[in-house]
XYZ file of C-alpha atoms in Angstrom:
740
model
C 0.040 -24.504 -29.222
C 2.440 -26.592 -28.977
C 3.641 -28.807 -25.894
C 6.784 -26.230 -25.645
C 3.981 -23.074 -25.221
C 4.554 -20.913 -22.518
C 3.828 -18.006 -20.610
C 5.338 -15.095 -19.485
C 4.634 -11.840 -17.653
C 7.493 -9.175 -17.693
C 7.075 -5.927 -15.129
C 8.076 -3.521 -17.412
C 9.046 1.072 -17.525
C 9.078 3.439 -19.939
C 5.537 2.934 -20.355
C 2.885 5.770 -20.716
C 0.024 5.814 -23.236
C -1.580 3.091 -25.546
C 1.162 4.243 -28.222
C 3.858 2.181 -26.531
C 1.842 -0.664 -25.897
C 1.657 -0.810 -29.337
C 5.432 -0.746 -29.905
C 6.396 -3.254 -28.469
C 3.659 -5.630 -28.679
C 4.291 -5.331 -32.763
C 8.316 -5.446 -31.746
C 7.953 -8.871 -29.693
C 5.148 -10.438 -33.107
C 8.269 -10.307 -35.198
C 10.295 -12.877 -33.074
C 9.491 -16.800 -34.556
C 7.834 -18.343 -31.818
C 6.013 -15.682 -30.494
C 2.088 -16.348 -30.282
C 0.956 -13.823 -29.021
C 1.918 -9.682 -27.011
C -0.054 -8.090 -24.439
C 1.374 -4.766 -23.440
C -0.530 -3.667 -20.650
C 0.285 0.204 -20.007
C -2.010 1.010 -16.911
C 0.770 -1.258 -15.074
C 3.655 -1.873 -17.039
C 3.333 -5.258 -17.790
C 3.868 -6.707 -21.010
C 1.991 -10.733 -21.572
C 4.259 -12.916 -24.112
C 2.664 -16.009 -24.752
C 6.120 -18.095 -26.536
C 6.896 -21.400 -28.508
C 10.364 -21.862 -25.649
C 11.159 -24.486 -28.674
C 11.645 -21.477 -30.747
C 12.376 -18.220 -28.942
C 14.287 -17.456 -25.167
C 13.201 -15.163 -22.094
C 16.110 -13.318 -22.915
C 15.210 -12.513 -26.608
C 12.113 -11.372 -25.642
C 13.904 -9.751 -23.087
C 15.913 -7.964 -25.483
C 13.243 -7.458 -28.425
C 11.610 -5.176 -25.255
C 15.025 -2.898 -25.277
C 15.579 -2.577 -28.401
C 11.763 -1.296 -28.514
C 13.192 1.646 -26.170
C 12.181 0.366 -22.902
C 13.319 -0.815 -19.281
C 12.477 -4.790 -18.356
C 12.162 -4.880 -14.995
C 13.842 -7.410 -11.696
C 10.320 -10.065 -11.179
C 10.824 -8.939 -7.657
C 7.451 -7.534 -5.953
C 9.319 -5.446 -3.433
C 12.205 -3.629 -5.771
C 8.917 -3.278 -7.906
C 6.871 -1.449 -5.613
C 9.563 0.783 -4.353
C 10.138 1.637 -8.241
C 6.572 2.685 -8.900
C 6.552 4.722 -6.033
C 9.516 5.909 -7.057
C 8.796 7.174 -10.229
C 5.258 8.744 -8.896
C 7.531 10.774 -5.953
C 9.599 11.862 -9.176
C 6.349 12.810 -11.326
C 5.298 15.644 -8.314
C 8.182 17.114 -8.006
C 8.469 17.386 -11.586
C 4.352 19.330 -11.615
C 6.188 20.827 -8.347
C 8.786 22.529 -10.807
C 6.315 22.655 -13.017
C 3.758 24.727 -11.394
C 6.911 26.832 -9.510
C 7.910 28.611 -12.732
C 4.420 28.106 -14.796
C 1.963 30.236 -12.518
C 4.928 33.392 -12.278
C 4.816 33.202 -16.417
C 1.588 32.989 -17.291
C 0.956 36.560 -14.985
C 3.661 37.584 -16.660
C 2.335 37.011 -20.302
C -1.604 37.025 -20.037
C -1.647 39.559 -17.244
C -0.988 42.470 -19.628
C -4.018 41.174 -21.670
C -6.382 41.049 -18.606
C -4.581 45.408 -17.346
C -2.723 43.846 -15.245
C 0.400 46.509 -14.571
C 2.807 44.259 -14.962
C 6.714 45.693 -14.285
C 9.160 45.261 -17.558
C 6.702 44.417 -19.937
C 7.055 48.151 -21.588
C 10.921 47.032 -22.229
C 10.687 44.098 -24.771
C 13.901 42.109 -24.804
C 14.028 42.556 -20.965
C 10.118 40.745 -20.451
C 10.888 38.412 -23.589
C 14.340 36.568 -22.043
C 12.617 36.595 -18.659
C 10.021 35.002 -20.269
C 12.135 32.607 -21.548
C 14.143 32.020 -18.397
C 11.090 31.026 -16.571
C 10.136 28.596 -18.750
C 13.449 26.772 -18.326
C 12.874 25.021 -15.720
C 9.404 24.414 -17.257
C 11.227 22.503 -19.727
C 13.618 21.031 -17.633
C 11.165 18.906 -15.367
C 9.066 17.821 -18.956
C 12.116 17.170 -20.230
C 11.079 13.278 -20.054
C 8.284 13.769 -22.819
C 11.283 14.836 -25.154
C 13.427 11.614 -23.895
C 11.213 9.718 -24.765
C 9.312 11.236 -27.233
C 12.257 12.375 -30.348
C 13.839 8.764 -30.544
C 10.299 7.576 -30.866
C 9.443 9.101 -33.963
C 13.290 8.723 -35.342
C 11.852 5.175 -35.040
C 8.872 5.291 -36.724
C 6.972 4.835 -33.500
C 4.954 8.030 -32.357
C 3.767 7.986 -29.234
C 1.936 10.394 -26.831
C 5.200 12.146 -25.712
C 5.866 12.465 -29.632
C 2.858 14.880 -29.520
C 3.698 16.972 -26.820
C 7.261 16.942 -27.680
C 6.135 18.141 -31.339
C 3.401 20.481 -30.271
C 5.956 22.637 -27.402
C 8.975 22.521 -29.493
C 6.682 24.739 -31.586
C 5.936 26.757 -29.809
C 8.841 26.977 -28.083
C 10.571 27.401 -31.443
C 7.811 29.633 -32.217
C 9.283 32.364 -29.153
C 12.087 32.288 -30.342
C 12.126 33.338 -33.209
C 10.050 35.937 -31.906
C 12.543 36.935 -29.292
C 15.314 37.268 -32.139
C 12.648 39.438 -34.125
C 12.795 41.086 -31.048
C 16.263 41.670 -30.638
C 15.579 42.652 -34.258
C 14.012 45.439 -33.537
C 10.553 43.817 -34.431
C 9.184 45.295 -30.822
C 5.885 43.839 -32.055
C 6.442 40.987 -32.371
C 6.106 40.436 -28.689
C 3.160 39.492 -29.313
C 3.552 36.430 -30.493
C 5.554 35.311 -28.115
C 3.729 32.122 -26.388
C 6.548 30.942 -23.890
C 3.126 30.347 -21.458
C 1.504 28.600 -23.877
C 4.402 25.854 -24.071
C 5.181 25.717 -19.842
C 1.159 25.590 -19.278
C 1.441 22.507 -21.880
C 3.600 20.839 -19.797
C 2.579 21.323 -16.780
C -1.023 20.656 -17.165
C 0.062 17.420 -18.769
C 2.153 16.895 -16.109
C -0.967 17.304 -13.799
C -2.413 13.652 -15.804
C 1.168 11.975 -15.536
C 1.295 12.652 -12.134
C -2.775 11.294 -12.095
C -1.701 8.312 -13.651
C 1.228 7.333 -11.682
C -0.654 7.454 -8.580
C -3.397 4.783 -10.226
C -0.898 2.686 -10.891
C 0.884 2.881 -6.953
C -2.999 2.546 -5.668
C -3.893 -0.406 -7.989
C -0.695 -2.520 -7.804
C -0.418 -1.453 -3.756
C -4.116 -3.545 -3.354
C -1.530 -6.980 -4.380
C 1.302 -5.998 -3.341
C -0.894 -5.807 -0.188
C -1.534 -9.118 -0.282
C 1.997 -9.980 -0.076
C 2.710 -7.860 3.023
C 0.506 -10.301 4.546
C 2.897 -13.309 4.649
C 5.231 -12.985 8.065
C 8.836 -11.144 7.694
C 10.100 -14.080 10.318
C 9.183 -17.436 11.487
C 9.290 -19.660 14.698
C 10.934 -23.227 13.512
C 12.340 -26.362 15.332
C 16.310 -26.782 14.266
C 18.538 -29.097 16.047
C 16.164 -29.468 18.286
C 16.210 -25.660 19.394
C 13.324 -23.117 18.926
C 15.140 -20.500 16.674
C 13.700 -17.238 14.799
C 14.383 -16.543 10.680
C 13.433 -14.855 7.797
C 10.131 -17.369 6.244
C 12.015 -16.812 3.586
C 14.446 -19.255 4.272
C 12.109 -22.029 5.134
C 11.991 -24.916 3.842
C 9.655 -27.723 3.234
C 9.800 -30.017 5.956
C 10.286 -27.211 8.880
C 8.343 -27.574 11.649
C 7.605 -24.403 12.448
C 5.814 -22.981 15.694
C 2.601 -20.638 15.244
C 1.331 -18.919 18.397
C -1.777 -16.529 18.893
C -1.679 -13.762 16.525
C 0.969 -14.776 14.531
C 0.031 -15.339 10.071
C 1.290 -18.730 9.149
C 4.138 -18.517 7.292
C 4.273 -20.930 4.816
C 1.047 -23.454 4.231
C 0.963 -26.872 5.766
C -0.205 -29.487 8.082
C -0.827 -28.929 11.314
C 0.945 -32.425 13.614
C 0.297 -30.682 17.014
C -2.396 -28.219 18.420
C -5.888 -26.291 16.883
C -7.003 -23.444 17.308
C -8.878 -20.555 15.072
C -7.452 -19.455 11.794
C -8.561 -15.695 9.952
C -8.609 -17.284 6.532
C -10.430 -14.193 5.077
C -7.124 -12.956 3.112
C -8.163 -15.573 1.310
C -10.915 -16.853 0.789
C -12.605 -13.605 1.305
C -15.181 -15.467 3.902
C -14.821 -13.409 7.909
C -16.243 -16.346 9.963
C -12.793 -17.852 11.283
C -12.300 -21.950 10.975
C -11.145 -24.323 13.647
C -7.683 -26.171 12.295
C -6.550 -29.433 14.004
C -3.935 -32.459 13.556
C -3.588 -33.264 9.873
C -5.801 -30.492 8.389
C -4.475 -28.163 6.016
C -3.839 -24.032 6.908
C -1.740 -21.556 4.385
C 0.903 -18.522 4.635
C -0.018 -15.299 5.239
C -3.700 -16.295 7.300
C -3.727 -15.618 10.766
C -4.063 -17.776 13.972
C -5.807 -16.552 16.708
C -6.501 -18.132 20.486
C -4.447 -22.230 19.713
C -0.020 -22.446 19.562
C 0.547 -24.990 16.976
C 2.848 -26.470 15.342
C 2.816 -27.659 11.253
C 4.943 -28.948 8.937
C 4.957 -26.866 6.664
C 4.907 -28.694 2.672
C 4.704 -24.909 0.159
C 7.432 -22.581 0.705
C 8.182 -18.944 -1.061
C 6.581 -18.541 -4.313
C 5.319 -22.278 -4.300
C 2.453 -20.683 -1.613
C -1.014 -20.344 -2.491
C -0.756 -16.664 -1.409
C 2.159 -16.455 -4.041
C 0.059 -17.673 -6.683
C -3.634 -15.930 -5.352
C -1.187 -13.088 -6.102
C 0.486 -14.464 -9.695
C -3.314 -15.323 -10.963
C -4.254 -11.759 -10.243
C -0.696 -9.968 -11.786
C -1.454 -13.257 -14.305
C -5.311 -11.524 -15.297
C -3.465 -8.325 -15.175
C -1.245 -8.977 -17.911
C -3.315 -9.420 -20.417
C -6.251 -8.335 -22.448
C -9.777 -8.207 -22.381
C -11.293 -8.922 -26.250
C -13.619 -5.458 -26.005
C -9.542 -4.140 -25.788
C -9.214 -4.530 -29.462
C -11.004 -1.430 -29.977
C -8.746 0.400 -28.115
C -5.812 -0.936 -29.940
C -6.608 -0.626 -33.045
C -7.147 3.375 -32.855
C -4.316 3.531 -31.100
C -1.795 2.094 -33.592
C -2.395 4.758 -36.301
C -4.108 7.609 -33.217
C -0.595 9.201 -32.798
C 0.195 8.889 -37.068
C -2.845 10.141 -37.947
C -3.380 12.908 -35.507
C 0.680 14.138 -36.389
C -1.656 14.460 -40.103
C -4.491 16.040 -39.397
C -1.750 19.066 -37.715
C -0.174 19.779 -40.102
C -2.700 19.751 -43.177
C -4.680 21.874 -40.351
C -1.247 24.362 -40.177
C -1.446 24.015 -44.555
C -5.275 25.073 -44.683
C -5.217 27.652 -42.047
C -1.792 29.597 -44.214
C -3.494 29.499 -47.706
C -6.280 30.489 -46.622
C -4.981 33.765 -45.835
C -4.606 33.274 -41.739
C -0.694 33.961 -40.660
C 1.612 32.135 -39.601
C 0.997 32.994 -35.976
C -2.434 31.454 -36.075
C -1.489 28.567 -38.443
C 1.091 27.189 -35.337
C -0.952 27.892 -32.947
C -3.681 25.682 -34.656
C -0.677 23.226 -34.961
C 0.449 22.638 -31.635
C -3.144 22.875 -30.701
C -3.929 20.479 -32.164
C -1.276 17.611 -31.684
C -1.491 18.830 -27.921
C -5.247 18.010 -27.574
C -5.132 14.291 -29.026
C -3.572 12.143 -26.515
C -4.483 8.463 -26.338
C -3.515 8.031 -23.056
C -7.467 8.224 -22.132
C -8.133 5.729 -25.278
C -5.859 3.206 -23.669
C -6.081 4.003 -20.043
C -10.098 3.097 -20.920
C -9.251 -0.615 -20.765
C -6.546 -1.960 -19.709
C -7.160 0.514 -15.438
C -10.788 -0.908 -15.376
C -9.753 -4.293 -15.977
C -6.855 -3.566 -13.410
C -8.736 -2.971 -10.901
C -12.307 -5.003 -11.763
C -9.928 -7.794 -10.540
C -8.047 -5.695 -7.938
C -11.263 -6.040 -6.415
C -12.553 -9.675 -7.402
C -9.173 -11.127 -5.132
C -10.835 -9.455 -1.524
C -14.083 -11.479 -2.053
C -11.829 -14.250 -2.769
C -12.766 -14.670 -6.411
C -9.928 -14.871 -9.132
C -10.239 -14.522 -12.475
C -7.597 -16.443 -14.733
C -7.594 -13.426 -17.743
C -9.074 -10.392 -18.259
C -11.145 -12.598 -20.880
C -12.526 -14.334 -18.785
C -13.428 -10.840 -16.806
C -16.022 -9.204 -19.954
C -17.078 -12.711 -20.397
C -18.533 -12.657 -16.794
C -20.247 -9.997 -17.747
C -22.798 -11.180 -20.937
C -23.541 -14.486 -18.823
C -27.216 -15.197 -19.373
C -27.565 -19.173 -18.235
C -25.842 -20.309 -15.401
C -25.442 -24.317 -15.036
C -24.675 -25.121 -11.537
C -23.791 -28.948 -10.314
C -25.111 -30.535 -6.116
C -23.005 -31.442 -4.648
C -19.830 -29.776 -3.365
C -21.120 -26.583 -4.778
C -25.268 -26.358 -3.607
C -24.856 -28.269 -0.938
C -22.084 -28.484 1.398
C -20.064 -31.848 -0.109
C -19.112 -33.045 3.235
C -21.775 -35.471 3.336
C -22.455 -38.269 5.657
C -23.635 -41.959 5.785
C -27.364 -41.373 7.327
C -29.146 -44.944 6.793
C -28.583 -48.403 6.050
C -30.898 -50.909 4.149
C -28.453 -54.364 3.513
C -29.309 -57.787 2.139
C -25.516 -58.797 3.822
C -24.237 -58.755 7.570
C -24.073 -54.817 8.018
C -20.022 -54.394 8.448
C -19.809 -56.356 5.904
C -21.627 -54.640 2.814
C -19.653 -51.153 4.986
C -16.434 -52.915 4.237
C -16.959 -54.150 0.202
C -18.109 -50.230 -0.375
C -15.107 -48.185 1.208
C -13.252 -51.105 0.600
C -14.228 -50.201 -3.257
C -14.506 -46.497 -2.664
C -11.446 -46.219 -1.049
C -9.899 -44.798 -4.421
C -12.497 -42.388 -5.476
C -12.263 -38.711 -4.533
C -16.316 -38.320 -4.969
C -17.293 -36.494 -1.660
C -19.793 -39.871 -1.679
C -17.048 -41.583 -1.345
C -15.350 -40.227 1.253
C -17.906 -40.384 3.463
C -18.300 -44.117 2.487
C -14.908 -44.093 3.532
C -14.754 -41.882 6.977
C -18.085 -43.780 8.347
C -16.278 -47.168 7.704
C -14.013 -44.827 9.988
C -15.786 -44.363 12.143
C -17.031 -48.225 13.059
C -13.438 -50.117 12.613
C -13.959 -51.599 10.088
C -10.743 -52.609 8.585
C -10.743 -52.241 5.004
C -9.089 -54.463 2.128
C -6.847 -52.912 -0.939
C -8.633 -53.221 -4.187
C -7.857 -54.470 -7.787
C -9.152 -53.899 -11.245
C -10.287 -50.581 -10.336
C -11.730 -48.864 -12.580
C -14.207 -45.504 -12.255
C -16.789 -43.816 -14.835
C -17.504 -40.413 -14.132
C -21.280 -39.565 -13.042
C -21.471 -43.549 -12.750
C -19.742 -45.667 -9.884
C -16.653 -47.445 -9.114
C -16.514 -50.934 -9.367
C -12.955 -53.125 -8.479
C -12.314 -56.413 -7.234
C -12.474 -56.477 -3.167
C -11.356 -60.493 -1.186
C -11.798 -62.176 -5.186
C -15.452 -60.568 -5.494
C -16.346 -58.005 -8.135
C -18.028 -54.949 -6.583
C -19.709 -52.781 -7.401
C -20.888 -49.238 -5.362
C -22.680 -46.332 -7.445
C -25.750 -45.505 -8.981
C -28.571 -47.773 -10.061
C -28.035 -47.660 -13.744
C -24.307 -48.255 -13.502
C -24.311 -51.611 -10.735
C -27.891 -52.846 -12.961
C -29.426 -52.990 -9.678
C -33.215 -51.520 -10.186
C -34.917 -50.181 -6.890
C -38.155 -52.142 -6.549
C -37.750 -51.136 -2.524
C -40.611 -48.504 -1.616
C -38.538 -47.817 1.414
C -34.746 -47.279 -0.721
C -37.085 -44.755 -3.506
C -38.778 -42.928 -0.313
C -34.950 -41.971 0.959
C -34.528 -41.297 -2.391
C -37.465 -37.699 -1.782
C -36.217 -35.608 0.741
C -32.988 -35.088 -0.522
C -31.059 -37.713 0.176
C -28.441 -40.050 -1.967
C -29.019 -43.948 -2.753
C -25.676 -45.617 -3.605
C -26.132 -49.279 -4.464
C -23.798 -51.906 -3.775
C -23.767 -54.944 -5.988
C -20.852 -57.745 -5.290
C -21.036 -59.999 -8.464
C -23.872 -59.277 -9.750
C -26.320 -58.902 -7.496
C -27.704 -56.542 -4.751
C -25.714 -56.143 -1.769
C -27.862 -53.214 -0.196
C -27.672 -49.306 -0.015
C -26.263 -46.305 1.514
C -28.490 -43.494 2.344
C -25.785 -39.773 2.510
C -27.717 -37.381 3.404
C -25.580 -33.757 2.299
C -27.359 -30.282 3.896
C -27.440 -27.657 1.972
C -25.611 -24.973 1.474
C -26.991 -22.438 3.588
C -26.482 -18.869 0.785
C -27.550 -20.988 -1.659
C -31.190 -19.575 -1.783
C -30.036 -16.106 -1.804
C -27.259 -16.351 -4.907
C -30.061 -18.184 -6.484
C -32.596 -15.100 -5.527
C -29.422 -12.199 -6.728
C -29.126 -14.188 -9.756
C -32.631 -13.759 -10.704
C -32.468 -10.600 -9.836
C -30.363 -10.091 -13.123
C -31.997 -12.027 -15.134
C -29.468 -15.205 -15.307
C -31.161 -18.449 -14.940
C -30.163 -20.806 -12.615
C -29.927 -25.102 -14.060
C -29.169 -27.420 -11.146
C -27.592 -29.891 -14.091
C -26.460 -33.788 -11.369
C -25.626 -37.152 -11.549
C -27.706 -38.012 -8.758
C -31.557 -39.391 -8.868
C -34.443 -37.436 -9.706
C -36.240 -36.785 -6.165
C -32.553 -36.163 -4.836
C -32.389 -33.336 -6.930
C -35.496 -32.023 -7.426
C -35.551 -31.901 -3.283
C -32.575 -29.950 -3.112
C -33.616 -27.790 -6.376
C -36.910 -27.392 -4.757
C -35.174 -25.263 -1.415
C -32.614 -23.364 -3.341
C -35.516 -22.134 -5.224
C -34.380 -23.793 -9.189
C -36.753 -24.377 -11.480
C -35.161 -26.099 -13.680
C -33.316 -29.789 -13.721
C -31.337 -31.774 -15.045
C -31.037 -35.250 -13.029
C -28.959 -38.754 -13.873
C -26.948 -36.596 -15.828
C -23.344 -37.933 -16.975
C -20.279 -35.395 -17.972
C -20.460 -35.598 -21.329
C -24.939 -34.677 -21.113
C -23.679 -31.819 -18.256
C -21.272 -30.802 -22.391
C -24.774 -31.222 -24.216
C -26.885 -29.205 -21.869
C -24.375 -26.615 -22.492
C -24.136 -26.627 -26.205
C -27.759 -26.713 -26.529
C -28.438 -24.088 -24.779
C -25.376 -21.715 -26.636
C -27.081 -22.785 -29.645
C -30.048 -20.783 -28.706
C -27.605 -17.674 -28.549
C -26.954 -18.417 -24.740
C -23.763 -16.504 -23.128
C -23.739 -19.543 -20.340
C -21.691 -20.287 -17.137
C -21.087 -23.493 -15.004
C -19.650 -23.624 -11.485
C -18.275 -27.515 -10.458
C -15.978 -28.487 -8.179
C -14.978 -32.171 -9.296
C -13.318 -33.964 -11.942
C -16.615 -34.834 -13.190
C -17.179 -31.125 -13.617
C -14.396 -30.355 -15.457
C -15.859 -30.787 -19.753
C -18.577 -29.088 -18.701
C -16.352 -26.229 -17.072
C -14.333 -26.014 -20.354
C -17.256 -25.621 -22.856
C -19.361 -22.985 -21.118
C -18.370 -19.348 -21.898
C -17.398 -18.872 -18.198
C -16.464 -22.043 -15.882
C -16.129 -21.168 -12.313
C -14.394 -23.277 -9.909
C -14.891 -24.213 -6.067
C -12.527 -23.869 -4.195
C -12.667 -26.480 -2.278
C -12.735 -28.307 -5.439
C -9.997 -31.105 -7.104
C -7.540 -29.458 -8.690
C -8.430 -30.680 -12.892
C -11.638 -28.274 -11.900
C -9.075 -25.469 -11.150
C -7.654 -25.933 -14.084
C -10.542 -25.964 -16.773
C -12.054 -23.044 -15.268
C -11.695 -19.240 -16.407
C -12.734 -18.091 -12.693
C -11.524 -19.776 -9.019
C -13.200 -18.930 -6.281
C -11.081 -19.076 -2.893
C -14.284 -20.022 -0.555
C -18.020 -21.905 0.094
C -19.607 -19.174 -0.294
C -22.211 -19.581 -3.182
C -23.075 -15.841 -3.117
C -19.288 -15.429 -5.278
C -21.255 -16.869 -8.448
C -23.425 -14.202 -8.430
C -20.988 -11.668 -7.002
C -18.597 -12.882 -10.007
C -20.991 -11.715 -12.436
C -22.076 -8.888 -10.252
C -17.663 -7.668 -10.934
C -17.431 -8.988 -13.549
C -21.312 -6.412 -15.353
C -19.079 -3.854 -13.484
C -15.963 -3.981 -14.989
C -17.896 -4.288 -18.425
C -19.481 -1.095 -17.405
C -17.070 0.852 -16.417
C -15.056 -0.207 -19.353
C -17.364 1.087 -21.891
C -18.333 4.612 -20.072
C -14.783 5.225 -20.210
C -14.260 3.830 -24.125
C -17.115 7.052 -24.706
C -15.271 9.630 -22.576
C -12.558 8.732 -24.319
C -14.204 8.812 -28.063
C -16.419 11.209 -27.586
C -13.771 13.467 -26.468
C -11.090 13.239 -28.811
C -13.910 13.668 -31.037
C -15.375 16.302 -30.015
C -11.923 18.286 -28.784
C -10.032 17.849 -32.333
C -12.050 19.775 -35.044
C -11.679 22.545 -32.086
C -8.265 22.281 -31.496
C -7.937 22.188 -34.993
C -10.025 26.106 -36.039
C -13.479 25.073 -36.437
C -15.299 27.497 -33.538
C -12.866 30.044 -35.565
C -15.690 30.243 -38.921
C -18.384 30.494 -36.804
C -17.704 33.650 -35.239
C -15.554 32.337 -31.833
C -11.906 33.046 -31.949
C -10.831 31.358 -29.275
C -7.610 29.987 -31.320
C -4.595 31.919 -29.677
C -6.084 30.936 -26.258
C -6.308 27.054 -27.768
C -2.688 25.852 -26.866
C -3.079 26.042 -23.176
C -6.881 24.759 -23.201
C -6.005 21.721 -24.618
C -3.405 20.908 -22.448
C -5.643 20.915 -19.362
C -8.768 19.354 -21.705
C -6.256 16.478 -22.817
C -4.792 16.651 -19.031
C -8.739 16.533 -17.822
C -9.626 13.088 -19.695
C -7.160 11.056 -18.842
C -8.480 12.486 -15.388
C -11.632 11.708 -16.003
C -11.413 7.991 -17.207
C -8.444 7.224 -14.348
C -11.494 8.592 -12.205
C -14.113 6.490 -13.538
C -12.016 3.446 -13.562
C -11.030 3.554 -10.449
C -14.900 3.825 -9.184
C -14.724 0.026 -9.384
C -12.534 0.079 -5.845
C -16.000 1.288 -4.377
C -17.513 -1.769 -5.939
C -19.683 -3.855 -3.827
C -22.074 -6.808 -5.114
C -25.589 -6.871 -4.317
C -25.325 -10.886 -3.519
C -22.688 -9.941 -0.271
C -25.949 -7.585 1.438
C -28.661 -10.477 0.178
C-alpha cells in the first residue's frame, strides 16, 4: 500500500440488490489507482481504497454515475432526509399498488371461487377493466422498469431486471390475449394474467418497503448520535455572551455551559466544575466529575454546575463526529464471509435468466401450451431474487456495529466484527487494562535524601507518557519539588527511561533495565502483594526504589468469568515483575501469566498461540502494546489509552469498563451467527423455490403453475423480509457480560 493510498466513503442512491453492488464494484475496479471497492446496498455506502496520485474523488464519483447510480452529498441531515423520503415514496407506491391490485385480483380470480363477478360474461369489457386496473400498479412500480431495462442493456442485469422481465412477459401475454378476445376468440379470457403482473409488483413492493424502513431504522441509530450535538452554543465574543449556531464555533472560543445543557464542542474546562453524563460517548451510565484543565466532549450533558471551557475541536473534528465516521467506515466495508454471497450474486441474475428461458423452452418442446410455458418463465424470473442473498451480510454488519456503538465499542471495519466472533484466546495487558491505570506512589526506599531521589526520578520521567511515570511526576508535584530539565533522554518500552539530570546519569525502570539486583528483602516483599517497584540508578549505582500501587478494576473479575464462559482463554502479559503479575492475576481470576515481558515478547506470545491455531485478541492501552495489537488477529484498544495504541487496534473501546472486552466478542459472535443464519435462509430459499417455480411439482401431479407467478412474488418478498427481520433482531441483543 503506497503512502498516497486513501479511503473514501460515498453515499449513493439507486442500489436495490447485491447485483447492483457488484455493478458498482466492477466499474470502480476498472479505474487505474483503485485498490479496492466495496458497495454496501443495505446502507447505500460505497467504500473505495485508492491511490490519490493516480485517481481522484471526482473520477470515482463519475464512474459510479456512469454505472447508473447517483452520488449524494456528504451531509448527514440531507442524507437522513433522503432516506426518509425514499421510504415515504415507497409507502405511497405500495398503497397505490394495493388499492388497485385487490379489486383486480377479485375480478380475475373470483369466478374460480364461485363468486358472481359483474361483466365476467362480457369478455371484451372484462379484459379492458382488468387492463385499466393494472395500469396504475405498473405506474406505481415504474422504478423496476426504469432501472431494470437500462441495466439489462448495459449487460449488468439486476433484481429489477428480473421483475421487469417477468411482469413484462405477463403484461405482453395478457395484451395478446386481449387482442385475441377483440378478434372473436372469447375463450382467450382465460389466458389473462394482468392480475399476476399486478400481484408481483405489489408483493415485491412490500419487500422493498420493509427494506427501505430497515435502512431508515439502522441509519437512524447513527444519525441519532449526531443529533446529540446541540444546535447552538453560548460563546464569549467581544466581552459579551452571545448565542450562535454550534457549527460557527472556532477552536479557541470561550463557551459557557449551564446545567442541563449539552456541551457543543471538545475542549478543556477553564472555570467551574460539574458532573458530566458521558454515556453517549463511553456507554457508562455513571456521571463523571470534570473540573479545571480536564477534557470535555461534544454531545455530553452538563448535569449540575456551570462551566467555562475553551474549545479545541469543533464540527467534524470532535470525538462525537469521529465516532460516527468510524461507524460509517465500518458499515461501508465488507466482512470476508460476504465474499460467498458476492460471488453468488455476481452470476446469479444471468443464471436465473438462462434457467427461466430453458424451463420455458423445455415445457414448450414437451408439448405444454404457450400459456403454461410463459407462466413458468414468469415464475422463475420473479421468485429468484438476489435481495435476500445480498442483504444477508451487510445488514447484519450495519446493525451489529450500531449495537456495539451503544456500549462504547467501535469496530473500525466489518472484518474486525467478523474476526471478533472467532476469538479463542485473549491477551490482556495489566496496567490500564486489568488495573485502573491510575497508579499512585505508596512507599519510597531511598539510599539518598528522599527529596533528591524524587527530583531525579520525576525529572527523568517528565517526558514519559507511561502511567507509572505520571504517578511519579504527580507525586513530586504534590510534594512541591521543582524538577530539572532532562537531556539525552531515551526510552525503552517495557523497560524504563535513561537521561542526564543536573550532570548525572539517571536510569529509572525495572531491575533489568537499571541493572540493579533487588537483594533487599524489604523491596522484594513490597512487590509480592501486587505493588510495582520502580528502581532508580544514579551514575550506575542504586539510589532507591519507588513503590507504586495500581488497584484492580472493579469489573475485571466478572469480565474474566465472562470470557471463560465463552471458552476463551484469558492470558495476562505484562512488563511488570512476576510477584506483582501473580498478585493481580489472582485477584482477576487469570491462571496464565507472562511477566517481565518486553513489547517484542508480547508479540512472540501471540505468534506462538497463532502457530497452535488459536485466534488471538490483544487488549491494551499503551504505546508498548501497539506492536502486539497489530500482530493479534484482533487488536482491542482501551479508549483511555494512547493515540498510538488506538491507531494500531481494530476495535476501540471508549470506556474503562473491562466488561466491554468480552462484550466486544459477544457482539461479534452474535453478528457472525446472524450473518450465517441469513445466508442459510437466502441459499435455502433459492435452492427450494427455483425448482418449484420451474414446474417441478407438475411432474408429480401437483398443478400449481397457474398460481405460481403470484406465489413466486409472495415468496420472494418473504425471503427478503425474513432476512431483514432476522438482522434487526440484533438491535435487541444485550451482552451477557454487562449482566454479570
